[in-house]
mmCIF file of C-alpha atoms and ligand atoms in Angstrom:
data_model
loop_
_atom_site.group_PDB
_atom_site.id
_atom_site.type_symbol
_atom_site.label_atom_id
_atom_site.label_comp_id
_atom_site.label_asym_id
_atom_site.label_seq_id
_atom_site.Cartn_x
_atom_site.Cartn_y
_atom_site.Cartn_z
ATOM 1 C CA MET A 1 103.854 115.082 54.751
ATOM 2 C CA PRO A 2 103.070 118.260 56.724
ATOM 3 C CA ASP A 3 103.268 116.971 60.372
ATOM 4 C CA LEU A 4 106.985 115.525 60.435
ATOM 5 C CA TYR A 5 109.950 117.736 60.153
ATOM 6 C CA LEU A 6 113.794 116.755 59.825
ATOM 7 C CA LYS A 7 115.851 116.359 62.515
ATOM 8 C CA LYS A 8 119.551 116.482 62.939
ATOM 9 C CA CYS A 9 120.688 113.480 64.905
ATOM 10 C CA ARG A 10 124.843 112.596 65.518
ATOM 11 C CA CYS A 11 125.742 109.000 64.376
ATOM 12 C CA PRO A 12 127.264 107.170 67.122
ATOM 13 C CA TYR A 13 129.240 105.254 65.166
ATOM 14 C CA CYS A 14 130.776 107.986 62.426
ATOM 15 C CA LEU A 15 129.729 111.070 64.322
ATOM 16 C CA LYS A 16 128.312 112.735 61.395
ATOM 17 C CA GLU A 17 125.030 114.197 61.380
ATOM 18 C CA THR A 18 121.981 112.859 59.509
ATOM 19 C CA ASP A 19 118.423 113.774 59.172
ATOM 20 C CA THR A 20 115.414 111.646 60.481
ATOM 21 C CA LYS A 21 111.905 112.499 60.371
ATOM 22 C CA ARG A 22 110.173 113.513 63.417
ATOM 23 C CA VAL A 23 106.339 114.490 64.632
ATOM 24 C CA LEU A 24 106.026 118.010 64.891
ATOM 25 C CA SER A 25 105.354 118.451 68.679
ATOM 26 C CA ARG A 26 102.629 120.677 67.998
ATOM 27 C CA HIS A 27 100.566 117.896 65.860
ATOM 28 C CA ILE A 28 101.381 114.996 68.672
ATOM 29 C CA ARG A 29 97.797 114.117 70.118
ATOM 30 C CA VAL A 30 97.737 111.130 73.076
ATOM 31 C CA GLU A 31 94.039 109.305 73.056
ATOM 32 C CA HIS A 32 94.583 106.437 75.655
ATOM 33 C CA THR A 33 97.798 105.260 77.159
ATOM 34 C CA ASP A 34 97.561 101.093 77.956
ATOM 35 C CA MET A 35 98.959 99.732 81.104
ATOM 36 C CA ASP A 36 101.809 99.208 80.216
ATOM 37 C CA GLY A 37 102.677 102.677 78.765
ATOM 38 C CA PHE A 38 102.039 102.203 75.028
ATOM 39 C CA VAL A 39 100.798 105.531 74.057
ATOM 40 C CA HIS A 40 98.055 105.557 71.198
ATOM 41 C CA TYR A 41 98.505 108.768 69.000
ATOM 42 C CA GLN A 42 95.196 110.168 67.547
ATOM 43 C CA GLY A 43 98.073 112.024 64.542
ATOM 44 C CA PRO A 44 101.116 110.466 63.477
ATOM 45 C CA ASN A 45 102.677 107.977 65.666
ATOM 46 C CA VAL A 46 105.564 109.379 67.459
ATOM 47 C CA TYR A 47 106.821 105.727 67.822
ATOM 48 C CA PHE A 48 107.651 105.193 64.449
ATOM 49 C CA TYR A 49 110.030 107.710 64.131
ATOM 50 C CA GLU A 50 112.490 106.888 66.866
ATOM 51 C CA PRO A 51 114.845 104.558 65.154
ATOM 52 C CA ILE A 52 117.054 106.125 62.828
ATOM 53 C CA GLN A 53 119.642 104.947 59.679
ATOM 54 C CA CYS A 54 122.414 107.349 58.823
ATOM 55 C CA SER A 55 122.720 108.289 55.864
ATOM 56 C CA HIS A 56 126.579 108.303 55.890
ATOM 57 C CA CYS A 57 127.377 104.789 57.336
ATOM 58 C CA ARG A 58 124.321 102.781 57.276
ATOM 59 C CA PHE A 59 124.368 102.424 61.174
ATOM 60 C CA ILE A 60 121.018 101.989 62.724
ATOM 61 C CA PHE A 61 120.539 103.465 66.281
ATOM 62 C CA HIS A 62 118.474 105.183 68.981
ATOM 63 C CA GLU A 63 118.885 108.439 70.286
ATOM 64 C CA ALA A 64 119.365 106.546 73.894
ATOM 65 C CA PHE A 65 122.372 104.545 72.398
ATOM 66 C CA GLU A 66 125.611 105.747 74.559
ATOM 67 C CA LYS A 67 129.223 106.346 73.149
ATOM 68 C CA LEU A 68 130.492 103.497 71.455
ATOM 69 C CA ARG A 69 133.609 101.415 73.377
ATOM 70 C CA PRO A 70 136.917 101.119 70.744
ATOM 71 C CA ASP A 71 136.628 97.317 70.156
ATOM 72 C CA VAL A 72 132.758 97.786 69.290
ATOM 73 C CA ARG A 73 133.592 100.056 66.829
ATOM 74 C CA THR A 74 136.053 97.790 65.147
ATOM 75 C CA LEU A 75 133.464 95.233 65.139
ATOM 76 C CA LEU A 76 131.108 97.277 63.220
ATOM 77 C CA GLU A 77 133.793 98.260 60.663
ATOM 78 C CA THR A 78 135.127 94.960 59.769
ATOM 79 C CA ASP A 79 131.854 92.537 60.076
ATOM 80 C CA ILE A 80 128.327 94.346 60.615
ATOM 81 C CA LEU A 81 128.042 98.219 58.760
ATOM 82 C CA SER A 82 128.554 96.543 55.420
ATOM 83 C CA MET A 83 125.845 93.739 56.109
ATOM 84 C CA LEU A 84 123.405 96.324 57.066
ATOM 85 C CA PRO A 85 120.615 97.130 54.256
ATOM 86 C CA VAL A 86 120.194 100.764 53.191
ATOM 87 C CA LEU A 87 116.767 101.319 53.742
ATOM 88 C CA PRO A 88 115.199 104.344 51.792
ATOM 89 C CA PHE A 89 112.212 104.641 54.268
ATOM 90 C CA SER A 90 114.323 105.130 57.229
ATOM 91 C CA ALA A 91 114.051 108.808 55.936
ATOM 92 C CA THR A 92 110.356 108.971 54.730
ATOM 93 C CA GLU A 93 107.220 108.286 56.339
ATOM 94 C CA ARG A 94 107.276 104.900 58.207
ATOM 95 C CA SER A 95 104.373 102.202 57.622
ATOM 96 C CA VAL A 96 104.638 99.747 61.283
ATOM 97 C CA LYS A 97 105.737 96.880 59.223
ATOM 98 C CA GLN A 98 108.690 99.110 57.949
ATOM 99 C CA VAL A 99 109.445 100.653 61.654
ATOM 100 C CA LEU A 100 109.160 96.782 63.306
ATOM 101 C CA TYR A 101 111.631 95.858 61.056
ATOM 102 C CA LEU A 102 113.847 99.032 61.732
ATOM 103 C CA TYR A 103 113.055 98.035 65.655
ATOM 104 C CA LYS A 104 114.221 94.614 65.239
ATOM 105 C CA LEU A 105 118.007 95.866 63.216
ATOM 106 C CA CYS A 106 118.069 98.718 66.296
ATOM 107 C CA LEU A 107 118.064 96.097 68.388
ATOM 108 C CA TYR A 108 120.635 93.749 67.089
ATOM 109 C CA MET A 109 122.617 97.248 66.822
ATOM 110 C CA ALA A 110 122.490 97.573 70.466
ATOM 111 C CA GLN A 111 123.194 94.271 71.050
ATOM 112 C CA VAL A 112 126.070 94.352 69.222
ATOM 113 C CA THR A 113 127.346 97.646 70.517
ATOM 114 C CA LEU A 114 126.649 96.567 74.322
ATOM 115 C CA GLN A 115 124.380 99.199 74.987
ATOM 116 C CA LYS A 116 122.628 99.283 78.262
ATOM 117 C CA ASP A 117 120.114 96.180 79.158
ATOM 118 C CA SER A 118 117.695 98.802 79.742
ATOM 119 C CA ILE A 119 118.080 100.230 76.640
ATOM 120 C CA GLN A 120 117.337 96.821 75.203
ATOM 121 C CA ALA A 121 114.528 96.073 76.984
ATOM 122 C CA MET A 122 113.316 99.829 75.903
ATOM 123 C CA LEU A 123 113.567 98.368 72.508
ATOM 124 C CA GLY A 124 112.033 95.031 73.180
ATOM 125 C CA ILE A 125 108.888 96.722 74.508
ATOM 126 C CA ARG A 126 108.791 99.070 71.667
ATOM 127 C CA ILE A 127 108.696 95.829 69.390
ATOM 128 C CA SER A 128 105.952 94.414 71.309
ATOM 129 C CA TRP A 129 103.715 97.654 71.247
ATOM 130 C CA MET A 130 104.439 97.291 67.237
ATOM 131 C CA TYR A 131 103.165 94.070 66.623
ATOM 132 C CA ARG A 132 99.879 95.120 68.906
ATOM 133 C CA LEU A 133 99.688 97.535 66.304
ATOM 134 C CA LEU A 134 99.523 94.848 63.608
ATOM 135 C CA GLU A 135 97.312 92.554 66.012
ATOM 136 C CA ASP A 136 99.549 89.991 65.978
ATOM 137 C CA LEU A 137 99.114 88.549 69.379
ATOM 138 C CA GLU A 138 101.327 86.276 69.844
ATOM 139 C CA GLN A 139 104.269 88.145 68.322
ATOM 140 C CA GLU A 140 103.763 91.227 70.847
ATOM 141 C CA LEU A 141 102.892 88.420 73.924
ATOM 142 C CA SER A 142 106.329 86.284 73.077
ATOM 143 C CA TRP A 143 108.397 89.904 72.783
ATOM 144 C CA THR A 144 106.786 90.950 76.053
ATOM 145 C CA MET A 145 107.777 87.778 77.842
ATOM 146 C CA ARG A 146 111.605 88.679 76.567
ATOM 147 C CA SER A 147 111.056 91.920 77.803
ATOM 148 C CA VAL A 148 110.047 91.444 81.291
ATOM 149 C CA GLN A 149 112.951 88.440 81.778
ATOM 150 C CA LYS A 150 115.547 91.420 80.221
ATOM 151 C CA TYR A 151 113.688 93.542 83.313
ATOM 152 C CA GLU A 152 113.737 91.426 85.967
ATOM 153 C CA THR A 153 117.916 90.637 84.848
ATOM 154 C CA ILE A 154 118.298 94.557 85.674
ATOM 155 C CA TYR A 155 116.236 94.283 88.839
ATOM 156 C CA LEU A 156 118.071 91.678 90.353
ATOM 157 C CA GLU A 157 121.575 93.401 88.939
ATOM 158 C CA TYR A 158 120.636 96.769 89.697
ATOM 159 C CA SER A 159 123.338 99.181 91.193
ATOM 160 C CA ASP A 160 121.549 102.853 90.573
ATOM 161 C CA ALA A 161 119.636 105.118 88.180
ATOM 162 C CA VAL A 162 122.054 106.356 86.383
ATOM 163 C CA ARG A 163 124.495 103.419 86.024
ATOM 164 C CA THR A 164 121.111 101.165 85.187
ATOM 165 C CA GLY A 165 119.258 103.578 83.257
ATOM 166 C CA ILE A 166 116.223 103.494 84.663
ATOM 167 C CA PRO A 167 114.790 104.728 88.380
ATOM 168 C CA HIS A 168 114.049 101.479 90.976
ATOM 169 C CA ASP A 169 110.627 102.450 91.384
ATOM 170 C CA VAL A 170 109.933 102.689 87.802
ATOM 171 C CA LEU A 171 111.499 99.664 86.828
ATOM 172 C CA LEU A 172 109.352 97.770 89.628
ATOM 173 C CA LEU A 173 105.832 99.257 88.078
ATOM 174 C CA ARG A 174 107.340 98.464 84.645
ATOM 175 C CA ILE A 175 107.712 94.706 85.629
ATOM 176 C CA SER A 176 104.504 94.296 87.418
ATOM 177 C CA ASP A 177 102.754 96.043 84.045
ATOM 178 C CA LEU A 178 104.562 93.697 81.905
ATOM 179 C CA TYR A 179 103.102 90.584 83.526
ATOM 180 C CA ALA A 180 99.729 92.424 83.971
ATOM 181 C CA THR A 181 99.871 92.543 80.225
ATOM 182 C CA LEU A 182 100.690 88.565 80.012
ATOM 183 C CA GLY A 183 98.113 88.065 82.005
ATOM 184 C CA ASP A 184 100.246 86.105 84.722
ATOM 185 C CA THR A 185 98.527 86.946 87.780
ATOM 186 C CA ASP A 186 100.632 85.227 90.262
ATOM 187 C CA ASN A 187 103.732 87.213 89.459
ATOM 188 C CA ALA A 188 101.749 90.662 88.844
ATOM 189 C CA LYS A 189 100.451 90.202 92.342
ATOM 190 C CA GLN A 190 103.875 89.529 93.559
ATOM 191 C CA TRP A 191 105.436 92.320 91.934
ATOM 192 C CA TYR A 192 102.377 95.102 92.210
ATOM 193 C CA GLY A 193 102.823 94.020 96.075
ATOM 194 C CA LEU A 194 106.642 94.941 96.315
ATOM 195 C CA ILE A 195 105.649 98.052 95.572
ATOM 196 C CA PHE A 196 102.610 98.289 97.689
ATOM 197 C CA GLN A 197 104.766 97.189 100.636
ATOM 198 C CA SER A 198 108.221 99.368 100.058
ATOM 199 C CA LYS A 199 108.899 102.554 101.939
ATOM 200 C CA THR A 200 111.473 103.692 99.827
ATOM 201 C CA VAL A 201 108.368 104.119 96.166
ATOM 202 C CA SER A 202 107.550 107.460 95.240
ATOM 203 C CA ASP A 203 103.801 107.884 96.361
ATOM 204 C CA ARG A 204 103.371 108.767 92.156
ATOM 205 C CA ILE A 205 104.042 105.437 91.668
ATOM 206 C CA LYS A 206 102.135 103.629 94.176
ATOM 207 C CA LYS A 207 99.219 105.382 93.414
ATOM 208 C CA GLU A 208 99.498 104.245 89.199
ATOM 209 C CA ALA A 209 100.291 100.966 90.766
ATOM 210 C CA ARG A 210 97.217 101.024 92.813
ATOM 211 C CA GLU A 211 95.481 101.875 89.726
ATOM 212 C CA HIS A 212 96.845 99.007 87.258
ATOM 213 C CA TRP A 213 96.164 96.400 89.986
ATOM 214 C CA GLU A 214 92.962 97.538 90.569
ATOM 215 C CA LEU A 215 92.137 97.846 86.492
ATOM 216 C CA TYR A 216 93.570 94.090 86.471
ATOM 217 C CA ARG A 217 91.397 92.845 88.723
ATOM 218 C CA GLU A 218 88.441 94.106 86.992
ATOM 219 C CA GLN A 219 89.064 92.259 84.086
ATOM 220 C CA HIS A 220 90.614 88.951 85.090
ATOM 221 C CA PRO A 221 88.325 87.862 88.364
ATOM 222 C CA ILE A 222 90.078 86.214 90.514
HETATM 223 ZN ZN1 ZN B 1 126.955 107.112 60.823
#
């Protein structure tokens, strides 16, 4: 695996260091990016190496995970960790099916450990992208739908970028792009419209939204 290296990560549960594979930055080559932010890589796929399984305690996590609450730690210890499978491929090169399984377990751990909704939604999107790679359109769109619903909840309960975990204008663009991915013209139009009319959205996000909406209109003549 010449394109990968071992990175040390601290497990949020047992706090020990565990090794995980990562793509060497000099081998990261972007081919193109889909409207919803999914990056296609020419070389090794960076997304394949985001979920981590701790080699000491089995916990499966993402580097975005935050500190675990004491009650959550107790729950993990009594009910969850011993049930988790030990996945040898979590320490090696991974296939798309293997990483899909890891992402699902990682999302389950995010739910159990009460990670922010923005982290759970981010993992949901990655699951939809893995289905895109597998060309399983039905599963892909089902996960896109779940993710956009999660992001809408985040929008309704928004406080600030730090607490919510995502800047407000990025969130608006994310929801718009996901509706565009679903081919939901009414909702895409409405959410992109919010961006175009907003006085607080940055010029960069407005420009990106305009490009995405134009592309959508070309692909879906109304
Ligand atoms: Zn651990």
